[in-house]
CSV table of N, CA, C and O in Angstrom, one decimal:
chain,number,residue,atom,x,y,z
A,7,MET,N,163.6,40.6,66.0
A,7,MET,CA,162.6,41.0,64.9
A,7,MET,C,161.4,41.6,65.6
A,7,MET,O,161.0,41.2,66.6
A,8,HIS,N,160.9,42.6,64.9
A,8,HIS,CA,159.6,43.3,65.3
A,8,HIS,C,158.5,43.0,64.3
A,8,HIS,O,158.8,42.8,63.1
A,9,THR,N,157.3,43.1,64.7
A,9,THR,CA,156.2,42.9,63.8
A,9,THR,C,155.6,44.3,63.5
A,9,THR,O,155.4,45.1,64.4
A,10,VAL,N,155.4,44.5,62.2
A,10,VAL,CA,154.8,45.7,61.7
A,10,VAL,C,153.4,45.4,61.2
A,10,VAL,O,153.2,44.5,60.4
A,11,GLU,N,152.4,46.0,61.7
A,11,GLU,CA,151.0,45.8,61.3
A,11,GLU,C,150.5,47.1,60.5
A,11,GLU,O,150.7,48.2,61.0
A,12,ILE,N,149.9,46.8,59.4
A,12,ILE,CA,149.3,47.9,58.6
A,12,ILE,C,147.9,47.9,59.0
A,12,ILE,O,147.1,47.1,58.6
A,13,ALA,N,147.5,48.9,59.9
A,13,ALA,CA,146.2,49.0,60.4
A,13,ALA,C,145.1,49.0,59.3
A,13,ALA,O,145.3,49.7,58.3
A,14,GLY,N,144.0,48.3,59.5
A,14,GLY,CA,142.9,48.3,58.6
A,14,GLY,C,143.1,47.4,57.4
A,14,GLY,O,142.2,47.3,56.6
A,15,SER,N,144.2,46.8,57.3
A,15,SER,CA,144.5,45.9,56.1
A,15,SER,C,144.6,44.4,56.5
A,15,SER,O,144.5,43.6,55.6
A,16,GLY,N,144.8,44.1,57.8
A,16,GLY,CA,145.1,42.7,58.2
A,16,GLY,C,146.5,42.3,57.8
A,16,GLY,O,146.8,41.1,58.0
A,17,ARG,N,147.3,43.1,57.3
A,17,ARG,CA,148.7,42.7,56.9
A,17,ARG,C,149.6,43.0,58.0
A,17,ARG,O,149.6,44.0,58.7
A,18,ARG,N,150.6,42.0,58.1
A,18,ARG,CA,151.7,42.1,59.1
A,18,ARG,C,152.9,41.6,58.4
A,18,ARG,O,152.8,40.7,57.6
A,19,TYR,N,154.1,42.1,58.8
A,19,TYR,CA,155.3,41.6,58.4
A,19,TYR,C,156.4,41.8,59.4
A,19,TYR,O,156.2,42.6,60.3
A,20,ALA,N,157.5,41.1,59.3
A,20,ALA,CA,158.6,41.2,60.2
A,20,ALA,C,159.6,42.2,59.8
A,20,ALA,O,159.8,42.4,58.6
A,21,CYS,N,160.2,42.9,60.7
A,21,CYS,CA,161.2,44.0,60.4
A,21,CYS,C,162.3,43.9,61.5
A,21,CYS,O,162.0,44.0,62.7
A,22,ALA,N,163.5,43.8,61.0
A,22,ALA,CA,164.7,43.8,61.9
A,22,ALA,C,164.9,45.2,62.5
A,22,ALA,O,164.6,46.2,61.8
A,23,PRO,N,165.4,45.3,63.7
A,23,PRO,CA,165.7,46.7,64.2
A,23,PRO,C,166.5,47.6,63.4
A,23,PRO,O,166.2,48.8,63.3
A,24,GLY,N,167.4,47.1,62.6
A,24,GLY,CA,168.3,48.0,61.8
A,24,GLY,C,167.7,48.2,60.4
A,24,GLY,O,168.4,48.8,59.5
A,25,GLN,N,166.6,47.7,60.1
A,25,GLN,CA,166.0,47.7,58.8
A,25,GLN,C,164.8,48.7,58.8
A,25,GLN,O,164.0,48.8,59.7
A,26,ASN,N,164.7,49.6,57.7
A,26,ASN,CA,163.6,50.5,57.7
A,26,ASN,C,162.3,49.8,57.4
A,26,ASN,O,162.3,48.7,56.8
A,27,LEU,N,161.2,50.4,57.7
A,27,LEU,CA,159.9,49.8,57.6
A,27,LEU,C,159.6,49.5,56.1
A,27,LEU,O,159.0,48.4,55.8
A,28,LEU,N,160.0,50.3,55.2
A,28,LEU,CA,159.7,50.1,53.8
A,28,LEU,C,160.5,49.0,53.2
A,28,LEU,O,160.0,48.1,52.6
A,29,ARG,N,161.8,49.0,53.5
A,29,ARG,CA,162.7,47.9,53.0
A,29,ARG,C,162.3,46.5,53.5
A,29,ARG,O,162.4,45.6,52.8
A,30,ALA,N,162.0,46.4,54.8
A,30,ALA,CA,161.6,45.1,55.3
A,30,ALA,C,160.4,44.6,54.6
A,30,ALA,O,160.3,43.4,54.3
A,31,MET,N,159.4,45.4,54.3
A,31,MET,CA,158.2,45.0,53.5
A,31,MET,C,158.6,44.5,52.1
A,31,MET,O,158.2,43.5,51.7
A,32,GLU,N,159.5,45.3,51.5
A,32,GLU,CA,159.9,44.9,50.1
A,32,GLU,C,160.7,43.6,50.0
A,32,GLU,O,160.5,42.8,49.2
A,33,VAL,N,161.6,43.4,51.0
A,33,VAL,CA,162.4,42.2,51.0
A,33,VAL,C,161.5,41.0,51.2
A,33,VAL,O,161.8,39.9,50.6
A,34,LEU,N,160.4,41.1,51.9
A,34,LEU,CA,159.5,39.9,52.1
A,34,LEU,C,158.6,39.8,50.9
A,34,LEU,O,157.7,38.9,50.9
A,35,GLY,N,158.7,40.7,49.9
A,35,GLY,CA,157.7,40.6,48.8
A,35,GLY,C,156.3,41.0,49.1
A,35,GLY,O,155.4,40.7,48.4
A,36,GLN,N,156.2,41.8,50.2
A,36,GLN,CA,154.9,42.3,50.6
A,36,GLN,C,154.6,43.6,49.9
A,36,GLN,O,155.4,44.2,49.4
A,37,ARG,N,153.3,43.9,49.9
A,37,ARG,CA,152.8,45.2,49.4
A,37,ARG,C,152.0,45.9,50.4
A,37,ARG,O,151.6,45.3,51.3
A,38,GLY,N,151.9,47.2,50.3
A,38,GLY,CA,151.1,47.9,51.3
A,38,GLY,C,151.6,49.4,51.4
A,38,GLY,O,150.8,50.3,51.6
A,39,ILE,N,152.9,49.6,51.4
A,39,ILE,CA,153.4,50.9,51.5
A,39,ILE,C,154.0,51.3,50.1
A,39,ILE,O,154.8,50.7,49.6
A,40,PRO,N,153.4,52.4,49.5
A,40,PRO,CA,153.9,52.8,48.2
A,40,PRO,C,155.4,53.3,48.4
A,40,PRO,O,155.8,53.8,49.4
A,41,ALA,N,156.2,53.1,47.3
A,41,ALA,CA,157.6,53.5,47.4
A,41,ALA,C,157.9,54.4,46.2
A,41,ALA,O,157.3,54.3,45.1
A,42,GLY,N,158.8,55.4,46.5
A,42,GLY,CA,159.2,56.3,45.5
A,42,GLY,C,160.7,56.3,45.5
A,42,GLY,O,161.3,55.3,45.1
A,43,CYS,N,161.4,57.3,46.0
A,43,CYS,CA,162.8,57.4,45.9
A,43,CYS,C,163.6,56.5,46.9
A,43,CYS,O,164.7,56.2,46.7
A,44,ARG,N,163.0,56.1,48.0
A,44,ARG,CA,163.5,55.3,49.0
A,44,ARG,C,164.7,55.9,49.8
A,44,ARG,O,165.4,55.3,50.5
A,45,GLY,N,164.8,57.3,49.7
A,45,GLY,CA,165.8,58.0,50.3
A,45,GLY,C,165.4,59.2,51.2
A,45,GLY,O,166.2,60.0,51.6
A,46,GLY,N,164.1,59.3,51.5
A,46,GLY,CA,163.6,60.3,52.3
A,46,GLY,C,163.3,61.6,51.6
A,46,GLY,O,163.1,62.7,52.3
A,47,GLY,N,163.3,61.7,50.3
A,47,GLY,CA,163.2,62.9,49.6
A,47,GLY,C,161.9,63.1,48.8
A,47,GLY,O,161.7,64.2,48.3
A,48,CYS,N,161.1,62.1,48.7
A,48,CYS,CA,159.9,62.3,47.9
A,48,CYS,C,158.6,62.3,48.6
A,48,CYS,O,157.6,62.9,48.2
A,49,GLY,N,158.5,61.7,49.8
A,49,GLY,CA,157.3,61.7,50.6
A,49,GLY,C,156.2,60.6,50.2
A,49,GLY,O,155.2,60.6,50.8
A,50,VAL,N,156.5,59.8,49.2
A,50,VAL,CA,155.5,58.8,48.8
A,50,VAL,C,155.2,57.8,49.9
A,50,VAL,O,154.0,57.4,50.0
A,51,CYS,N,156.1,57.5,50.7
A,51,CYS,CA,155.9,56.4,51.7
A,51,CYS,C,155.5,56.9,53.0
A,51,CYS,O,155.7,56.3,54.1
A,52,LYS,N,154.9,58.1,53.1
A,52,LYS,CA,154.4,58.7,54.3
A,52,LYS,C,153.3,57.8,55.0
A,52,LYS,O,152.4,57.4,54.4
A,53,VAL,N,153.5,57.5,56.3
A,53,VAL,CA,152.6,56.8,57.1
A,53,VAL,C,152.5,57.4,58.5
A,53,VAL,O,153.3,58.2,58.9
A,54,ARG,N,151.4,57.0,59.2
A,54,ARG,CA,151.2,57.5,60.5
A,54,ARG,C,151.4,56.3,61.5
A,54,ARG,O,150.8,55.3,61.3
A,55,ILE,N,152.3,56.5,62.4
A,55,ILE,CA,152.6,55.5,63.4
A,55,ILE,C,151.6,55.6,64.5
A,55,ILE,O,151.5,56.7,65.2
A,56,GLU,N,150.8,54.6,64.8
A,56,GLU,CA,149.7,54.6,65.8
A,56,GLU,C,150.2,54.0,67.1
A,56,GLU,O,149.7,54.4,68.2
A,57,ALA,N,151.1,53.1,67.0
A,57,ALA,CA,151.6,52.4,68.2
A,57,ALA,C,153.0,51.9,68.0
A,57,ALA,O,153.4,51.5,66.9
A,58,GLY,N,153.8,51.9,69.1
A,58,GLY,CA,155.1,51.3,69.0
A,58,GLY,C,156.2,52.4,69.1
A,58,GLY,O,155.9,53.6,69.0
A,59,GLN,N,157.4,52.0,69.3
A,59,GLN,CA,158.6,52.8,69.5
A,59,GLN,C,159.4,52.7,68.2
A,59,GLN,O,159.6,51.6,67.7
A,60,TYR,N,160.0,53.8,67.8
A,60,TYR,CA,160.8,53.8,66.6
A,60,TYR,C,161.8,55.0,66.6
A,60,TYR,O,161.7,55.9,67.5
A,61,HIS,N,162.7,55.0,65.7
A,61,HIS,CA,163.6,56.2,65.5
A,61,HIS,C,163.7,56.4,64.0
A,61,HIS,O,163.4,55.5,63.2
A,62,VAL,N,164.0,57.6,63.7
A,62,VAL,CA,164.0,58.0,62.2
A,62,VAL,C,165.4,58.5,61.8
A,62,VAL,O,166.1,59.1,62.6
A,63,GLY,N,165.7,58.4,60.5
A,63,GLY,CA,166.8,59.0,59.9
A,63,GLY,C,166.4,60.4,59.3
A,63,GLY,O,165.3,60.8,59.5
A,64,LYS,N,167.4,61.0,58.6
A,64,LYS,CA,167.2,62.3,58.1
A,64,LYS,C,166.1,62.2,56.9
A,64,LYS,O,166.2,61.4,56.1
A,65,MET,N,165.1,63.1,57.0
A,65,MET,CA,164.0,63.2,56.0
A,65,MET,C,163.9,64.6,55.5
A,65,MET,O,164.2,65.6,56.3
A,66,SER,N,163.5,64.8,54.3
A,66,SER,CA,163.4,66.1,53.7
A,66,SER,C,162.2,66.8,54.4
A,66,SER,O,161.1,66.3,54.4
A,67,ARG,N,162.4,68.0,54.8
A,67,ARG,CA,161.3,68.8,55.4
A,67,ARG,C,160.3,69.3,54.4
A,67,ARG,O,159.2,69.7,54.7
A,68,ALA,N,160.7,69.2,53.1
A,68,ALA,CA,159.7,69.5,52.0
A,68,ALA,C,158.7,68.4,51.9
A,68,ALA,O,157.6,68.6,51.5
A,69,CYS,N,159.0,67.2,52.4
A,69,CYS,CA,158.1,66.0,52.4
A,69,CYS,C,157.4,65.8,53.7
A,69,CYS,O,156.3,65.2,53.7
A,70,LEU,N,158.0,66.2,54.8
A,70,LEU,CA,157.5,65.9,56.1
A,70,LEU,C,157.8,67.1,57.0
A,70,LEU,O,159.0,67.2,57.4
A,71,THR,N,156.8,67.9,57.4
A,71,THR,CA,157.1,69.0,58.3
A,71,THR,C,157.3,68.5,59.7
A,71,THR,O,157.0,67.4,60.1
A,72,GLU,N,157.9,69.4,60.5
A,72,GLU,CA,158.1,69.1,62.0
A,72,GLU,C,156.7,68.8,62.6
A,72,GLU,O,156.6,67.9,63.5
A,73,ALA,N,155.7,69.6,62.3
A,73,ALA,CA,154.4,69.4,62.9
A,73,ALA,C,153.8,68.1,62.5
A,73,ALA,O,153.2,67.4,63.3
A,74,GLU,N,154.0,67.6,61.3
A,74,GLU,CA,153.5,66.3,60.8
A,74,GLU,C,154.2,65.2,61.6
A,74,GLU,O,153.6,64.3,62.1
A,75,GLN,N,155.5,65.4,61.8
A,75,GLN,CA,156.3,64.4,62.5
A,75,GLN,C,155.9,64.3,64.0
A,75,GLN,O,155.7,63.2,64.6
A,76,ARG,N,155.6,65.5,64.6
A,76,ARG,CA,155.1,65.5,66.0
A,76,ARG,C,153.7,64.8,66.1
A,76,ARG,O,153.4,64.2,67.1
A,77,ALA,N,152.9,64.8,65.0
A,77,ALA,CA,151.6,64.2,65.0
A,77,ALA,C,151.7,62.7,64.6
A,77,ALA,O,150.7,62.0,64.5
A,78,GLY,N,152.9,62.1,64.5
A,78,GLY,CA,153.1,60.7,64.3
A,78,GLY,C,153.3,60.3,62.9
A,78,GLY,O,153.4,59.1,62.5
A,79,LEU,N,153.4,61.3,61.9
A,79,LEU,CA,153.7,60.9,60.5
A,79,LEU,C,155.2,60.8,60.3
A,79,LEU,O,156.0,61.5,60.9
A,80,VAL,N,155.5,59.8,59.5
A,80,VAL,CA,156.9,59.5,59.2
A,80,VAL,C,157.0,59.0,57.8
A,80,VAL,O,156.0,58.7,57.2
A,81,LEU,N,158.2,59.0,57.3
A,81,LEU,CA,158.5,58.4,56.0
A,81,LEU,C,159.0,57.0,56.3
A,81,LEU,O,160.0,56.8,57.0
A,82,ALA,N,158.3,55.9,55.8
A,82,ALA,CA,158.6,54.6,56.1
A,82,ALA,C,160.1,54.2,55.7
A,82,ALA,O,160.7,53.4,56.3
A,83,CYS,N,160.6,54.9,54.6
A,83,CYS,CA,162.0,54.6,54.2
A,83,CYS,C,163.0,55.1,55.1
A,83,CYS,O,164.2,54.7,55.0
A,84,LYS,N,162.7,55.9,56.1
A,84,LYS,CA,163.6,56.4,57.1
A,84,LYS,C,163.2,56.2,58.5
A,84,LYS,O,163.6,56.8,59.4
A,85,THR,N,162.3,55.2,58.7
A,85,THR,CA,161.8,54.8,60.0
A,85,THR,C,162.2,53.4,60.4
A,85,THR,O,162.0,52.5,59.6
A,86,TYR,N,162.8,53.3,61.6
A,86,TYR,CA,163.4,52.0,62.1
A,86,TYR,C,162.7,51.6,63.4
A,86,TYR,O,162.6,52.4,64.3
A,87,PRO,N,162.2,50.4,63.5
A,87,PRO,CA,161.4,50.0,64.7
A,87,PRO,C,162.3,49.7,65.9
A,87,PRO,O,163.4,49.2,65.7
A,88,ASP,N,161.9,50.1,67.0
A,88,ASP,CA,162.5,49.8,68.3
A,88,ASP,C,161.6,48.8,69.1
A,88,ASP,O,162.0,48.4,70.2
A,89,SER,N,160.4,48.5,68.6
A,89,SER,CA,159.4,47.6,69.2
A,89,SER,C,158.5,47.2,68.0
A,89,SER,O,158.7,47.6,66.9
A,90,ASP,N,157.4,46.5,68.3
A,90,ASP,CA,156.4,46.2,67.4
A,90,ASP,C,155.8,47.5,67.0
A,90,ASP,O,155.7,48.4,67.8
A,91,ILE,N,155.3,47.6,65.8
A,91,ILE,CA,154.8,48.9,65.2
A,91,ILE,C,153.4,48.6,64.6
A,91,ILE,O,153.2,47.6,64.0
A,92,ARG,N,152.5,49.6,64.8
A,92,ARG,CA,151.2,49.6,64.1
A,92,ARG,C,151.2,50.9,63.3
A,92,ARG,O,151.3,52.0,63.9
A,93,LEU,N,151.1,50.9,62.0
A,93,LEU,CA,151.0,52.1,61.2
A,93,LEU,C,149.7,52.2,60.5
A,93,LEU,O,149.1,51.2,60.2
A,94,ARG,N,149.3,53.4,60.2
A,94,ARG,CA,148.1,53.7,59.5
A,94,ARG,C,148.3,54.3,58.2
A,94,ARG,O,149.1,55.2,58.1
A,95,PRO,N,147.7,53.8,57.1
A,95,PRO,CA,147.8,54.4,55.8
A,95,PRO,C,147.4,55.9,55.8
A,95,PRO,O,146.4,56.2,56.5
A,96,VAL,N,148.1,56.7,55.0
A,96,VAL,CA,147.6,58.0,54.7
A,96,VAL,C,147.0,57.9,53.4
A,96,VAL,O,146.9,56.9,52.8
A,97,ALA,N,146.5,59.0,52.8
A,97,ALA,CA,145.6,59.0,51.6
A,97,ALA,C,146.1,58.1,50.5
A,97,ALA,O,145.5,57.2,50.0
A,98,LEU,N,147.4,58.3,50.1
A,98,LEU,CA,147.9,57.6,48.9
A,98,LEU,C,148.0,56.1,49.3
A,98,LEU,O,147.7,55.3,48.5
A,99,LEU,N,148.5,55.8,50.5
A,99,LEU,CA,148.6,54.4,50.9
A,99,LEU,C,147.3,53.7,51.0
A,99,LEU,O,147.1,52.6,50.6
A,100,GLN,N,146.3,54.4,51.5
A,100,GLN,CA,144.9,53.9,51.6
A,100,GLN,C,144.4,53.5,50.3
A,100,GLN,O,143.8,52.4,50.1
A,101,ARG,N,144.5,54.4,49.3
A,101,ARG,CA,144.1,54.0,47.9
A,101,ARG,C,144.8,52.8,47.3
A,101,ARG,O,144.2,52.0,46.7
A,102,CYS,N,146.1,52.7,47.6
A,102,CYS,CA,146.9,51.6,47.1
A,102,CYS,C,146.4,50.3,47.7
A,102,CYS,O,146.2,49.3,47.0
A,103,LEU,N,146.1,50.3,49.0
A,103,LEU,CA,145.6,49.1,49.7
A,103,LEU,C,144.2,48.7,49.2
A,103,LEU,O,143.9,47.5,49.0
A,104,GLU,N,143.3,49.7,49.0
A,104,GLU,CA,142.0,49.4,48.5
A,104,GLU,C,142.0,48.8,47.1
A,104,GLU,O,141.3,47.9,46.8
A,105,ARG,N,142.9,49.4,46.3
A,105,ARG,CA,143.0,48.9,44.9
A,105,ARG,C,143.6,47.4,44.9
A,105,ARG,O,143.0,46.6,44.2
A,106,HIS,N,144.6,47.1,45.8
A,106,HIS,CA,145.1,45.8,45.8
A,106,HIS,C,144.1,44.8,46.4
A,106,HIS,O,144.0,43.7,45.9
A,107,ALA,N,143.3,45.2,47.4
A,107,ALA,CA,142.3,44.4,48.0
A,107,ALA,C,141.3,44.0,46.9
A,107,ALA,O,140.8,42.9,46.9
A,108,GLY,N,140.9,45.0,46.1
A,108,GLY,CA,140.0,44.7,45.0
A,108,GLY,C,140.5,43.6,44.0
A,108,GLY,O,139.7,42.8,43.5
A,109,ARG,N,141.8,43.6,43.8
A,109,ARG,CA,142.3,42.6,42.9
A,109,ARG,C,142.2,41.2,43.5
A,109,ARG,O,142.0,40.3,42.8
A,110,ARG,N,142.5,41.1,44.8
A,110,ARG,CA,142.4,39.8,45.5
A,110,ARG,C,141.0,39.3,45.4
A,110,ARG,O,140.8,38.1,45.3
A,111,GLU,N,140.0,40.2,45.6
A,111,GLU,CA,138.6,39.7,45.7
A,111,GLU,C,138.2,39.2,44.3
A,111,GLU,O,137.3,38.3,44.2
A,112,SER,N,138.7,39.8,43.2
A,112,SER,CA,138.3,39.4,41.9
A,112,SER,C,139.0,38.2,41.3
A,112,SER,O,138.7,37.7,40.3
A,113,ALA,N,140.1,37.8,42.1
A,113,ALA,CA,140.9,36.7,41.6
A,113,ALA,C,140.3,35.4,41.9
A,113,ALA,O,139.5,35.2,42.7
């Protein structure tokens, strides 16, 4: 098992090597990465990998350009850890985390 850290949120979860980053989070009932089609075609789960080794499956170039991928952006639904991972929210994910944090503070 590898540990996935969502940078800036204090959240961590376990992910098996053969499991994609998004599915591992969902199986554990965690929140943090927004989900759309779960098949690499919508781009909703785009994140930036800051640290760690990983490999990716086929992703739509309409959602993730080669330049974005070289810059460390990936789709969580098509990314598999080879080591512990630290990922950084992109704009949509950052808003989701901030909204969820606000709910916890008001509870």
